[in-house]
Coordinates of C-alpha atoms in Angstrom, one line a residue:
M1 CA 66.5 -29.9 240.0
K2 CA 65.6 -33.9 239.1
P3 CA 65.2 -36.0 241.6
I4 CA 67.1 -38.5 243.8
F5 CA 65.6 -42.1 243.5
V6 CA 66.1 -44.5 246.2
I7 CA 65.0 -47.9 245.2
G8 CA 64.0 -49.8 248.4
S9 CA 62.9 -49.1 251.8
G10 CA 64.5 -51.2 254.0
M11 CA 67.1 -50.2 256.6
A12 CA 69.6 -49.7 253.8
G13 CA 67.2 -47.3 251.8
V14 CA 65.5 -45.6 254.7
S15 CA 69.2 -44.8 256.7
L16 CA 70.2 -43.3 253.2
I17 CA 67.8 -40.9 253.3
R18 CA 68.0 -39.9 256.9
E19 CA 71.5 -39.3 256.4
L20 CA 70.7 -37.1 253.2
R21 CA 68.1 -35.0 254.9
K22 CA 70.4 -34.1 257.7
L23 CA 72.6 -32.2 254.8
D24 CA 70.1 -31.5 252.4
T25 CA 66.5 -30.6 253.3
S26 CA 65.4 -29.5 249.8
T27 CA 66.5 -32.0 247.2
P28 CA 63.5 -33.8 245.9
I29 CA 64.0 -37.7 247.0
I30 CA 61.4 -40.1 245.8
L31 CA 61.6 -43.9 247.3
V32 CA 60.0 -46.6 245.1
T33 CA 59.4 -49.8 247.2
A34 CA 57.6 -52.8 246.1
D35 CA 55.6 -53.2 249.7
D36 CA 53.5 -50.9 251.0
G37 CA 56.4 -48.5 252.1
G38 CA 56.2 -49.0 255.8
F39 CA 59.6 -49.1 257.8
Y40 CA 60.5 -51.9 260.3
S41 CA 63.9 -53.2 261.5
K42 CA 64.8 -56.6 259.6
P43 CA 67.2 -57.5 262.1
M44 CA 64.2 -58.0 264.7
L45 CA 62.4 -60.6 262.6
S46 CA 64.9 -63.6 264.1
N47 CA 63.9 -62.8 267.8
A48 CA 60.3 -61.4 267.4
F49 CA 58.0 -64.4 268.4
A50 CA 59.0 -65.3 271.5
Q51 CA 58.1 -61.4 272.6
N52 CA 54.9 -61.9 271.2
K53 CA 55.7 -59.3 268.3
L54 CA 53.1 -58.8 266.1
P55 CA 54.1 -57.8 262.7
A56 CA 52.0 -54.9 263.2
Q57 CA 54.0 -54.1 266.1
L58 CA 57.6 -54.3 264.5
K59 CA 56.5 -51.2 261.7
T60 CA 57.9 -48.3 263.4
Q61 CA 56.4 -46.1 260.9
T62 CA 53.9 -46.2 257.8
A63 CA 54.5 -44.8 254.5
T64 CA 52.8 -41.6 255.3
Q65 CA 54.4 -40.9 258.3
L66 CA 58.0 -41.5 256.7
A67 CA 57.1 -39.5 254.0
E68 CA 55.9 -36.8 256.3
Q69 CA 59.2 -36.9 258.4
L70 CA 61.4 -37.0 256.0
A71 CA 59.9 -34.8 253.2
I72 CA 60.1 -37.2 250.6
T73 CA 57.4 -38.9 248.1
I74 CA 57.1 -42.6 248.1
L75 CA 55.8 -44.4 245.4
H76 CA 54.8 -48.0 247.0
Q77 CA 53.8 -51.4 245.7
T78 CA 55.9 -50.0 242.3
Q79 CA 58.4 -52.1 240.7
L80 CA 61.8 -50.9 238.9
Q81 CA 61.4 -52.5 235.7
K82 CA 64.6 -50.8 233.8
I83 CA 67.3 -48.6 234.1
E84 CA 68.8 -46.3 230.9
S85 CA 71.7 -45.1 232.5
D86 CA 72.7 -42.9 229.6
R87 CA 69.7 -41.6 229.7
H88 CA 69.4 -41.0 233.4
V89 CA 65.9 -42.8 233.3
I90 CA 64.3 -45.6 235.0
H91 CA 61.1 -47.5 234.4
T92 CA 58.6 -48.6 236.8
S93 CA 55.4 -50.1 237.2
M94 CA 54.1 -46.0 237.7
G95 CA 55.9 -45.1 234.4
E96 CA 59.2 -43.4 233.7
F97 CA 60.9 -41.3 235.5
E98 CA 64.4 -39.0 234.9
Y99 CA 66.9 -38.9 237.7
H100 CA 69.7 -36.8 239.6
A101 CA 70.9 -39.7 241.1
L102 CA 69.8 -43.3 241.6
V103 CA 70.5 -45.4 244.4
L104 CA 70.0 -49.1 244.7
A105 CA 69.0 -50.6 248.1
V106 CA 67.1 -53.6 246.7
G107 CA 68.4 -56.1 249.3
A108 CA 68.8 -59.8 249.0
Q109 CA 66.5 -63.0 248.8
A110 CA 66.3 -66.3 250.7
I111 CA 68.7 -69.2 248.8
R112 CA 66.4 -72.0 248.2
L113 CA 67.7 -75.3 248.8
P114 CA 67.4 -78.0 245.9
I115 CA 65.3 -80.3 248.8
Q116 CA 62.8 -83.2 247.0
G117 CA 59.6 -84.3 248.2
S118 CA 56.2 -83.5 248.1
G119 CA 56.7 -81.4 251.3
A120 CA 59.4 -79.3 249.7
N121 CA 57.1 -76.5 248.7
Q122 CA 56.0 -75.9 252.2
I123 CA 59.5 -75.1 253.5
M124 CA 59.3 -71.1 255.0
S125 CA 61.7 -68.7 255.1
V126 CA 61.8 -65.4 256.9
N127 CA 63.1 -62.1 254.7
H128 CA 60.7 -60.0 255.1
L129 CA 57.8 -58.4 257.2
D130 CA 55.1 -60.4 255.4
D131 CA 57.2 -63.5 255.8
Y132 CA 57.1 -63.1 259.0
A133 CA 53.2 -62.6 259.4
K134 CA 53.0 -66.1 257.2
F135 CA 55.3 -67.7 259.6
R136 CA 53.7 -66.4 262.8
D137 CA 50.4 -67.5 261.9
R138 CA 51.7 -71.1 261.1
L139 CA 53.2 -71.4 264.3
E140 CA 50.0 -70.0 266.2
Q141 CA 48.2 -72.7 264.4
I142 CA 50.4 -75.5 265.0
S143 CA 50.8 -74.3 268.7
Q144 CA 46.6 -74.6 268.7
S145 CA 46.5 -78.0 267.2
V146 CA 49.7 -80.0 268.6
T147 CA 50.6 -80.8 271.9
N148 CA 54.5 -80.9 271.1
P149 CA 55.2 -78.9 268.2
T150 CA 58.5 -79.5 266.4
I151 CA 60.6 -76.9 264.1
A152 CA 63.4 -78.1 261.7
I153 CA 65.6 -75.2 261.1
L154 CA 68.0 -75.7 258.1
G155 CA 71.2 -73.8 258.7
A156 CA 72.8 -73.1 262.1
G157 CA 74.5 -69.7 261.1
L158 CA 73.9 -66.3 262.5
I159 CA 69.8 -66.2 261.7
G160 CA 69.3 -70.1 262.2
C161 CA 70.6 -70.0 265.3
E162 CA 68.9 -67.0 266.5
F163 CA 65.4 -68.0 265.3
A164 CA 66.5 -71.3 267.1
D165 CA 66.8 -70.0 270.4
D166 CA 63.8 -67.1 269.5
L167 CA 61.6 -70.6 269.3
N168 CA 63.0 -72.4 272.2
Q169 CA 61.9 -69.8 273.8
A170 CA 58.2 -69.9 272.8
G171 CA 58.0 -73.5 273.6
F172 CA 59.0 -75.2 270.7
E173 CA 61.1 -78.1 270.2
V174 CA 63.9 -77.0 267.7
H175 CA 66.1 -79.3 265.4
L176 CA 69.1 -77.3 263.8
F177 CA 70.4 -79.4 260.7
D178 CA 73.8 -77.6 258.7
P179 CA 76.5 -79.5 256.9
N180 CA 79.4 -77.7 258.9
P181 CA 80.8 -79.1 262.0
S182 CA 79.8 -76.5 264.4
P183 CA 77.6 -73.8 264.6
L184 CA 78.6 -70.3 262.6
A185 CA 81.3 -71.9 261.5
A186 CA 82.2 -69.1 259.1
L187 CA 82.1 -66.5 261.5
L188 CA 83.1 -67.5 265.2
P189 CA 86.4 -69.5 266.6
P190 CA 86.0 -73.0 267.4
T191 CA 86.0 -72.2 271.3
V192 CA 83.0 -69.5 270.8
S193 CA 81.0 -71.8 268.9
L194 CA 81.3 -74.7 270.5
R195 CA 80.1 -72.5 273.6
L196 CA 77.3 -71.2 271.5
Q197 CA 76.5 -75.0 270.7
Q198 CA 76.5 -76.1 274.7
Q199 CA 74.3 -73.1 275.8
L200 CA 71.6 -73.6 273.3
E201 CA 72.0 -77.3 273.9
A202 CA 71.2 -76.7 277.4
K203 CA 67.9 -75.1 276.4
G204 CA 66.8 -78.0 274.7
I205 CA 68.0 -77.4 271.5
H206 CA 69.1 -80.3 269.0
F207 CA 71.9 -80.0 266.8
H208 CA 72.4 -82.3 263.8
L209 CA 76.0 -81.0 262.5
N210 CA 77.8 -82.5 259.4
D211 CA 74.4 -83.2 258.0
S212 CA 71.9 -81.8 255.4
V213 CA 68.1 -82.3 254.9
T214 CA 67.7 -83.7 251.2
S215 CA 64.0 -84.7 250.9
V216 CA 60.7 -83.2 252.9
E217 CA 57.5 -85.0 252.4
D218 CA 54.0 -84.3 253.2
Q219 CA 52.3 -86.7 255.6
G220 CA 49.4 -84.7 256.2
D221 CA 49.6 -83.8 260.1
N222 CA 53.7 -83.3 260.0
L223 CA 56.4 -83.5 257.4
K224 CA 58.8 -85.9 257.3
L225 CA 62.2 -85.3 256.9
T226 CA 65.4 -87.4 255.5
T227 CA 69.0 -86.4 255.6
K228 CA 71.9 -86.9 253.9
D229 CA 73.1 -89.3 256.1
G230 CA 69.9 -91.4 256.3
G231 CA 68.3 -89.9 259.2
E232 CA 64.4 -89.6 259.6
F233 CA 62.7 -86.5 261.6
E234 CA 58.8 -85.7 262.1
V235 CA 58.4 -82.2 262.5
H236 CA 55.7 -79.7 262.3
L237 CA 57.3 -76.8 260.6
V238 CA 60.6 -76.6 258.1
L239 CA 62.1 -72.8 258.3
S240 CA 65.1 -72.7 256.1
A241 CA 67.8 -70.1 256.8
V242 CA 70.7 -71.1 254.8
G243 CA 71.7 -67.4 253.4
L244 CA 70.7 -65.0 251.3
I245 CA 71.4 -64.1 247.5
P246 CA 72.0 -60.2 246.8
N247 CA 69.3 -59.1 244.6
K248 CA 71.5 -57.9 241.5
A249 CA 69.0 -58.6 238.5
I250 CA 67.8 -54.7 237.9
A251 CA 71.6 -54.2 237.7
Q252 CA 72.6 -56.8 235.1
Q253 CA 69.8 -55.4 232.8
C254 CA 70.9 -52.1 233.0
H255 CA 70.7 -50.6 229.7
P256 CA 72.9 -49.7 227.5
T257 CA 75.7 -51.6 229.6
P258 CA 74.7 -53.7 233.1
L259 CA 76.4 -52.6 236.1
H260 CA 79.2 -54.7 237.1
T261 CA 78.1 -57.3 239.4
D262 CA 80.1 -60.5 240.9
R263 CA 78.2 -61.8 244.3
G264 CA 76.2 -58.7 244.4
I265 CA 76.4 -55.3 242.9
V266 CA 80.0 -54.3 242.7
V267 CA 80.6 -50.9 244.1
D268 CA 83.9 -48.8 244.5
A269 CA 85.3 -47.3 247.8
N270 CA 82.6 -44.6 247.9
G271 CA 79.7 -46.4 247.2
M272 CA 79.3 -45.8 243.6
T273 CA 78.7 -48.4 240.7
S274 CA 80.3 -48.8 237.6
A275 CA 77.6 -46.4 236.3
P276 CA 78.0 -42.6 236.9
D277 CA 75.4 -41.5 239.2
I278 CA 74.6 -45.1 240.4
Y279 CA 74.9 -46.1 244.0
A280 CA 74.5 -49.1 245.6
L281 CA 74.4 -50.3 249.5
G282 CA 72.7 -52.7 251.9
D283 CA 72.6 -56.5 251.1
C284 CA 72.7 -55.9 247.4
A285 CA 76.2 -54.5 247.4
Q286 CA 79.5 -55.8 246.9
Y287 CA 81.8 -53.3 248.9
T288 CA 85.5 -52.5 248.0
V289 CA 87.1 -53.5 251.8
D290 CA 90.4 -52.4 251.2
T291 CA 92.8 -50.4 249.4
D292 CA 94.0 -53.5 247.4
G293 CA 90.9 -53.7 245.7
N294 CA 89.6 -56.9 247.4
S295 CA 85.5 -56.7 248.0
S296 CA 82.7 -58.5 249.9
V297 CA 79.1 -58.6 250.2
L298 CA 78.7 -57.5 254.3
P299 CA 74.6 -58.3 255.0
Y300 CA 75.3 -56.6 258.5
I301 CA 74.0 -53.2 260.0
A302 CA 77.2 -51.2 260.7
P303 CA 78.5 -51.3 256.9
I304 CA 74.7 -50.2 255.9
L305 CA 74.9 -47.1 258.2
A306 CA 78.6 -46.5 257.5
A307 CA 77.7 -46.7 253.5
A308 CA 74.4 -44.2 254.2
R309 CA 76.7 -41.7 255.8
A310 CA 79.4 -42.0 253.2
I311 CA 76.9 -41.8 249.9
A312 CA 74.7 -39.3 251.4
K313 CA 77.6 -36.8 251.8
S314 CA 78.3 -37.6 248.1
L315 CA 75.1 -36.7 247.2
A316 CA 75.0 -33.5 249.3
D317 CA 78.2 -32.5 247.8
S318 CA 77.5 -33.6 243.9
S319 CA 77.4 -29.9 242.5
T320 CA 81.8 -30.1 243.3
Q321 CA 81.4 -34.1 242.5
K322 CA 83.4 -34.8 245.6
A323 CA 83.2 -38.2 246.5
H324 CA 83.3 -39.4 250.4
R325 CA 84.8 -42.8 251.1
I326 CA 82.9 -45.6 252.6
E327 CA 84.6 -45.6 256.2
L328 CA 84.5 -49.9 256.6
G329 CA 86.9 -49.8 259.9
P330 CA 86.6 -52.8 262.3
M331 CA 82.9 -53.4 262.8
P332 CA 81.8 -56.1 265.3
V333 CA 78.6 -58.3 264.4
I334 CA 76.3 -58.9 267.4
I335 CA 74.4 -62.3 267.4
K336 CA 71.0 -62.4 268.8
T337 CA 70.9 -65.2 270.8
P338 CA 69.8 -64.5 274.8
S339 CA 71.0 -68.0 275.4
C340 CA 74.7 -66.8 274.5
P341 CA 75.0 -63.3 273.1
I342 CA 78.0 -63.0 271.2
A343 CA 79.7 -59.9 269.5
V344 CA 82.3 -61.1 266.8
L345 CA 84.8 -59.2 264.5
P346 CA 86.2 -61.9 262.6
P347 CA 89.5 -61.6 260.5
S348 CA 89.2 -60.8 257.0
P349 CA 90.0 -63.7 254.6
Q350 CA 93.4 -62.3 253.6
V351 CA 94.9 -62.5 256.9
R352 CA 93.4 -65.9 258.5
A353 CA 96.3 -67.8 256.7
K354 CA 98.8 -65.5 258.9
G355 CA 97.9 -65.7 262.6
K356 CA 95.7 -67.8 265.1
W357 CA 92.9 -67.8 267.8
L358 CA 94.1 -67.3 271.2
D359 CA 91.5 -67.7 274.1
E360 CA 90.9 -66.3 277.7
H361 CA 88.5 -67.3 280.3
L362 CA 87.7 -64.7 282.7
A363 CA 86.5 -65.3 286.2
D364 CA 83.1 -64.5 285.5
D365 CA 82.7 -67.0 282.6
T366 CA 83.3 -64.4 279.9
L367 CA 85.0 -65.8 277.1
I368 CA 87.5 -63.7 275.1
S369 CA 89.0 -65.3 271.6
R370 CA 91.3 -63.1 270.0
F371 CA 92.6 -63.6 266.6
V372 CA 96.3 -62.7 266.5
L373 CA 98.7 -62.2 263.9
D374 CA 102.4 -63.8 263.7
D375 CA 103.4 -60.3 264.3
G376 CA 101.4 -59.7 267.7
R377 CA 98.7 -57.7 266.3
L378 CA 95.1 -58.0 267.2
A379 CA 93.2 -58.8 263.9
G380 CA 89.8 -60.1 265.3
F381 CA 87.9 -61.3 268.2
A382 CA 85.1 -62.7 269.4
L383 CA 83.6 -62.5 272.7
T384 CA 80.6 -63.7 275.2
P385 CA 78.8 -62.7 276.7
N386 CA 78.6 -59.7 274.7
N387 CA 80.2 -57.0 277.2
A388 CA 80.3 -53.4 275.6
K389 CA 83.2 -52.2 277.8
I390 CA 85.3 -55.3 276.7
R391 CA 84.0 -54.7 273.2
N392 CA 84.5 -51.2 272.9
E393 CA 88.4 -51.8 274.6
L394 CA 89.1 -54.7 271.8
L395 CA 88.1 -52.1 269.1
A396 CA 90.1 -49.8 270.1
L397 CA 93.4 -52.1 270.4
M398 CA 92.2 -52.8 266.5
N399 CA 91.7 -49.3 265.5
A400 CA 95.0 -48.1 267.0
R401 CA 96.9 -50.7 264.7

């Protein structure tokens, strides 16, 4: 039997293989990855510095260990160059291979803002373990040479706030810049967003909302930032955390017909792309989220695991061509800000105009914000501090709809 090829050794690709090996221990699987093939949890990158985690400590398995555990072959430091879907062939920097099925778990890349200035090329982003290693080295250099090291973070979204809390705990002065009026504006209800801002400000983190950095100038020992509103700041490092853009170039170059792409690589309810026997999951994928055909990029852990389970079942049942639906039920996002831990399950875009947020303040200072539809049904929630018991109760209410 021809092998199953999985492209990408991040959480999406490895989770898929783990799930498939539970169902099928014999089909040959080949993992193709551009890095060294070692496994680490990418979500750990945004809160590793304050814990004094070295890059090597974040890697839980080497490529050799992973290959032995899962009985797979790993082609590391290998680039996928071309897909020929009609021939079921991929071209890589290690040669040409035929596949039985192909799974794209190629992730996403950090968005680069069009910032001007001689220091713009020094703006850092952390999207991979190698990025974290360079970032950590730079932070340590600054700590050893500067009395009051100051970090600017572009973007007060989920990753920006997690990094801000982490670096603040590590002793850095942190300034957060965001064009929105509140942190995590696209994800959190107003009251929970305000609670997060207040808790981080109480720790000494500075918010610069309704503003954005337009230029970064290299001044030798530091960087000078200028904002849209004319503000000027001197910092020692700039970290961009403004979001990710799915990697879809290889899908667009598929021969003879490009795979269907939009914001990401579009997949159906079973995780299959527009070409037979080619699946996609993880940060590169744009999932079908409801029976009306609406789709969305879902760069979170829970959708990765749900997609991995479903695609693995479909691959294991390929002889009968039975497809398994990705069960994207209510999946809260956990925000890893220790100063203000949050669980949030935002309402879908389709219902945001059909309800409102209602807040409840408990005696122990727990804040629950529920998104209630006009007919009384619960369609979303946010909770801080993140309390597993309350979170599960809210999930049970949503699942009972």
